[in-house]
Amino acid sequence: EAGVAQSPRYKIIEKRQSVAFWCNPISGHATLYWYQQILGQGPKLLIQFQNNGVVDDSQLPKDRFSAERLKGVDSTLKIQPAKLEDSAVYLCASSPLQYEQYFGPGTRLTVT
Amino acid sequence: AQTVTQSQPEMSVQEAETVTLSCTYDTSESNYYLFWYKQPPSRQMILVIRQEAYKQQNATENRFSVNFQKAAKSFSLKISDSQLGDTAMYFCAFTKGSSNTGKLIFGQGTTLQVKP
């Protein structure tokens, strides 16, 4: 079974630029999550989708972050414009049930 | 609001020995799940073990076991016969069992180094 795929794996941008991350969950997984993991900290949920509907986006900085899940499968997370404090690893996870989350390899973003 | 605290930023253990990682949490929920996740260097996070709050029996997965103390809100991970491949960052995590979200709340992590 293929795992959660994410791209790109690494991205370096300058502040005020925009960036987008892509996630392809495990086939058949209805729930998809985006987490932000700042260096030295545990991941923090940004947004959760159930199929293509948003379940929780309470911690998503909506003035600069946006996310969508097309046709309930792939998802993209966008940051525009980026700030220095957005430097982090962005993790995508998917789940067939509520409590078994499978994580992708993450995208490491560096904002200079 | 729920919180998860891991008070040991770094730990080390000799290969083949046993190590225990600590985790405490705070919640007013009566129904919830607790997890330990492992994040090896530059590799993706994987689930190590899961505990349902309503189960009194401590979960066990091969060399990994937990000590779940519900009244004390403590959830420690014991790794027996440590192997070099156990070197990783370990995260304790919580999710509300009665909620539809399944959102994981993570602790700060403990970096474990297994020494040969």
Short mmCIF file of C-alpha atoms in Angstrom, two decimals:
data_model
loop_
_atom_site.label_atom_id
_atom_site.label_comp_id
_atom_site.label_asym_id
_atom_site.label_seq_id
_atom_site.Cartn_x
_atom_site.Cartn_y
_atom_site.Cartn_z
CA GLU A 1 0.00 0.00 0.00
CA ALA A 2 1.44 3.37 -1.00
CA GLY A 3 1.88 5.85 1.80
CA VAL A 4 1.01 9.52 2.05
CA ALA A 5 2.91 11.45 -0.62
CA GLN A 6 4.02 15.05 -0.27
CA SER A 7 5.87 17.42 -2.53
CA PRO A 8 8.13 19.21 -2.66
CA ARG A 9 10.29 17.76 0.10
CA TYR A 10 12.24 20.99 0.56
CA LYS A 11 11.51 24.59 -0.33
CA ILE A 12 13.44 27.80 0.26
CA ILE A 13 11.73 31.12 -0.40
CA GLU A 14 12.15 34.73 0.57
CA LYS A 15 9.72 36.44 2.89
CA ARG A 16 6.66 37.90 1.21
CA GLN A 17 6.82 35.27 -1.54
CA SER A 18 4.13 32.64 -1.95
CA VAL A 19 4.49 28.86 -1.77
CA ALA A 20 2.27 25.82 -2.22
CA PHE A 21 2.53 22.29 -0.89
CA TRP A 22 0.82 19.22 -2.26
CA CYS A 23 -0.42 16.10 -0.51
CA ASN A 24 -1.79 12.86 -1.88
CA PRO A 25 -3.32 10.76 0.90
CA ILE A 26 -3.55 7.00 1.08
CA SER A 27 -6.23 5.74 -1.27
CA GLY A 28 -9.62 5.53 0.37
CA HIS A 29 -8.74 7.67 3.38
CA ALA A 30 -11.57 10.13 3.94
CA THR A 31 -9.83 12.35 6.48
CA LEU A 32 -6.83 14.52 5.68
CA TYR A 33 -4.83 16.71 8.03
CA TRP A 34 -2.19 19.41 7.65
CA TYR A 35 0.13 19.98 10.59
CA GLN A 36 2.85 22.56 11.11
CA GLN A 37 5.94 21.40 13.00
CA ILE A 38 8.29 24.17 14.07
CA LEU A 39 11.81 23.01 14.90
CA GLY A 40 11.99 21.56 18.38
CA GLN A 41 8.22 21.44 18.86
CA GLY A 42 5.44 18.96 18.36
CA PRO A 43 3.20 19.23 15.32
CA LYS A 44 0.21 21.57 15.49
CA LEU A 45 -2.93 21.01 13.45
CA LEU A 46 -3.59 23.67 10.84
CA ILE A 47 -6.61 22.20 9.08
CA GLN A 48 -8.57 18.98 8.85
CA PHE A 49 -10.74 17.82 5.95
CA GLN A 50 -13.40 15.13 5.94
CA ASN A 51 -13.72 14.22 2.27
CA ASN A 52 -13.66 17.70 0.72
CA GLY A 53 -15.27 19.55 3.62
CA VAL A 54 -13.39 21.42 6.36
CA VAL A 55 -13.85 19.95 9.85
CA ASP A 56 -11.42 22.14 11.81
CA ASP A 57 -9.41 25.15 10.68
CA SER A 58 -9.40 27.01 13.97
CA GLN A 59 -5.60 27.30 14.08
CA LEU A 60 -5.08 28.18 10.43
CA PRO A 61 -3.82 31.78 9.99
CA LYS A 62 -6.43 32.59 7.41
CA ASP A 63 -4.95 35.94 6.46
CA ARG A 64 -2.04 34.16 4.79
CA PHE A 65 -2.74 30.42 4.73
CA SER A 66 -5.30 28.66 2.58
CA ALA A 67 -5.99 25.02 1.85
CA GLU A 68 -8.26 23.01 -0.35
CA ARG A 69 -8.97 19.39 -1.01
CA LEU A 70 -9.95 18.68 -4.55
CA LYS A 71 -12.65 16.05 -5.08
CA GLY A 72 -11.96 14.70 -1.62
CA VAL A 73 -8.56 13.30 -2.60
CA ASP A 74 -5.46 15.48 -3.10
CA SER A 75 -4.91 18.61 -1.09
CA THR A 76 -2.86 21.76 -1.43
CA LEU A 77 -1.74 24.15 1.30
CA LYS A 78 -0.72 27.66 0.28
CA ILE A 79 1.05 30.45 2.11
CA GLN A 80 0.84 33.98 0.72
CA PRO A 81 2.76 36.02 1.70
CA ALA A 82 5.25 34.01 3.72
CA LYS A 83 6.82 35.28 6.93
CA LEU A 84 10.04 34.22 8.62
CA GLU A 85 8.05 32.49 11.36
CA ASP A 86 6.47 30.18 8.78
CA SER A 87 9.75 28.26 8.55
CA ALA A 88 8.76 24.76 9.62
CA VAL A 89 8.02 21.27 8.40
CA TYR A 90 4.53 20.91 7.00
CA LEU A 91 3.15 17.44 7.58
CA CYS A 92 0.22 15.89 5.81
CA ALA A 93 -1.58 12.94 7.36
CA SER A 94 -4.56 10.86 6.34
CA SER A 95 -6.87 8.51 8.16
CA PRO A 96 -9.50 5.92 7.26
CA LEU A 97 -10.83 6.12 10.81
CA GLN A 98 -10.79 8.89 13.33
CA TYR A 99 -7.78 7.76 15.31
CA GLU A 100 -5.23 6.08 13.07
CA GLN A 101 -3.34 8.84 11.30
CA TYR A 102 -0.66 8.01 8.75
CA PHE A 103 1.88 10.73 8.11
CA GLY A 104 3.72 11.75 4.98
CA PRO A 105 7.44 12.64 4.89
CA GLY A 106 6.72 16.36 5.21
CA THR A 107 7.83 19.47 3.37
CA ARG A 108 10.61 21.47 5.01
CA LEU A 109 10.06 25.17 4.35
CA THR A 110 12.76 27.75 4.96
CA VAL A 111 11.79 31.41 4.69
CA THR A 112 14.75 33.80 4.40
CA ALA B 1 -8.29 23.04 26.45
CA GLN B 2 -6.21 19.90 26.37
CA THR B 3 -2.45 20.01 26.88
CA VAL B 4 0.29 17.41 26.62
CA THR B 5 3.63 17.81 28.40
CA GLN B 6 6.84 15.89 27.88
CA SER B 7 9.35 17.03 30.47
CA GLN B 8 12.39 15.19 29.11
CA PRO B 9 13.79 17.00 26.05
CA GLU B 10 16.58 14.46 25.57
CA MET B 11 17.38 10.98 26.82
CA SER B 12 19.95 8.34 26.06
CA VAL B 13 20.14 4.61 26.69
CA GLN B 14 22.60 1.84 26.01
CA GLU B 15 21.67 -0.72 23.43
CA ALA B 16 19.70 -3.65 24.93
CA GLU B 17 18.72 -1.70 28.02
CA THR B 18 15.31 -0.37 29.02
CA VAL B 19 14.24 3.26 28.94
CA THR B 20 11.06 5.06 29.99
CA LEU B 21 9.78 8.26 28.44
CA SER B 22 7.38 10.41 30.44
CA CYS B 23 4.23 12.19 29.40
CA THR B 24 1.53 13.98 31.32
CA TYR B 25 -1.66 15.47 29.96
CA ASP B 26 -4.49 17.64 31.09
CA THR B 27 -8.09 17.24 30.03
CA SER B 28 -11.59 17.36 31.39
CA GLU B 29 -12.76 14.79 28.86
CA SER B 30 -13.71 11.33 30.07
CA ASN B 31 -13.38 9.63 26.71
CA TYR B 32 -10.10 10.02 24.83
CA TYR B 33 -7.16 8.27 23.24
CA LEU B 34 -3.44 8.59 23.88
CA PHE B 35 -0.64 7.78 21.48
CA TRP B 36 3.10 7.57 21.19
CA TYR B 37 4.53 8.48 17.80
CA LYS B 38 8.12 7.96 16.65
CA GLN B 39 9.85 10.37 14.25
CA PRO B 40 13.28 9.06 13.13
CA PRO B 41 15.78 11.61 11.80
CA SER B 42 14.66 12.83 8.38
CA ARG B 43 11.97 10.17 8.21
CA GLN B 44 8.25 10.24 8.62
CA MET B 45 6.31 9.93 11.81
CA ILE B 46 4.90 6.52 12.61
CA LEU B 47 2.51 5.28 15.29
CA VAL B 48 4.18 3.25 18.02
CA ILE B 49 1.33 2.48 20.37
CA ARG B 50 -2.22 3.56 21.22
CA GLN B 51 -4.22 3.52 24.46
CA GLU B 52 -7.96 4.01 24.86
CA ALA B 53 -8.80 5.84 28.07
CA TYR B 54 -11.66 3.52 28.93
CA LYS B 55 -9.38 0.48 28.92
CA GLN B 56 -7.65 -0.24 32.20
CA GLN B 57 -5.18 -2.66 30.68
CA ASN B 58 -1.96 -1.08 29.52
CA ALA B 59 -1.26 -1.38 25.79
CA THR B 60 1.72 -3.43 24.60
CA GLU B 61 3.32 -3.73 21.17
CA ASN B 62 6.32 -6.06 21.14
CA ARG B 63 9.14 -4.19 22.94
CA PHE B 64 6.98 -1.14 23.57
CA SER B 65 4.56 -0.83 26.47
CA VAL B 66 2.82 1.97 28.28
CA ASN B 67 2.04 2.75 31.90
CA PHE B 68 -1.31 4.53 31.79
CA GLN B 69 -2.28 6.17 35.08
CA LYS B 70 -5.64 7.80 34.37
CA ALA B 71 -6.13 9.45 37.75
CA ALA B 72 -2.65 10.96 37.62
CA LYS B 73 -3.05 11.82 33.91
CA SER B 74 0.23 10.14 33.18
CA PHE B 75 1.13 8.09 30.10
CA SER B 76 4.71 6.83 29.97
CA LEU B 77 6.35 4.72 27.27
CA LYS B 78 8.72 1.90 28.14
CA ILE B 79 11.08 0.59 25.49
CA SER B 80 12.66 -2.74 26.38
CA ASP B 81 15.78 -4.20 24.78
CA SER B 82 16.56 -0.88 23.09
CA GLN B 83 17.90 -1.09 19.56
CA LEU B 84 19.90 1.40 17.50
CA GLY B 85 16.87 1.80 15.24
CA ASP B 86 14.90 3.17 18.17
CA THR B 87 16.93 6.39 17.93
CA ALA B 88 14.31 9.03 17.14
CA MET B 89 12.18 11.81 18.51
CA TYR B 90 9.17 10.46 20.38
CA PHE B 91 5.94 12.39 20.69
CA CYS B 92 3.12 11.79 23.09
CA ALA B 93 -0.26 12.78 21.64
CA PHE B 94 -3.89 13.07 22.72
CA THR B 95 -7.21 13.10 20.94
CA LYS B 96 -10.76 13.43 22.26
CA GLY B 97 -12.60 10.18 21.79
CA SER B 98 -16.04 11.73 21.89
CA SER B 99 -15.26 14.26 19.18
CA ASN B 100 -15.60 13.83 15.47
CA THR B 101 -12.35 15.65 14.75
CA GLY B 102 -9.64 13.18 15.64
CA LYS B 103 -7.30 16.18 15.97
CA LEU B 104 -4.03 15.15 17.60
CA ILE B 105 -2.54 17.38 20.27
CA PHE B 106 1.17 16.69 20.60
CA GLY B 107 3.70 17.19 23.34
CA GLN B 108 7.03 18.88 22.70
CA GLY B 109 8.83 15.63 22.06
CA THR B 110 11.68 13.66 23.61
CA THR B 111 14.81 12.95 21.60
CA LEU B 112 16.03 9.45 22.36
CA GLN B 113 19.57 8.38 21.50
CA VAL B 114 20.38 4.67 21.67
CA LYS B 115 24.11 4.15 22.10
CA PRO B 116 26.00 1.04 20.96
#
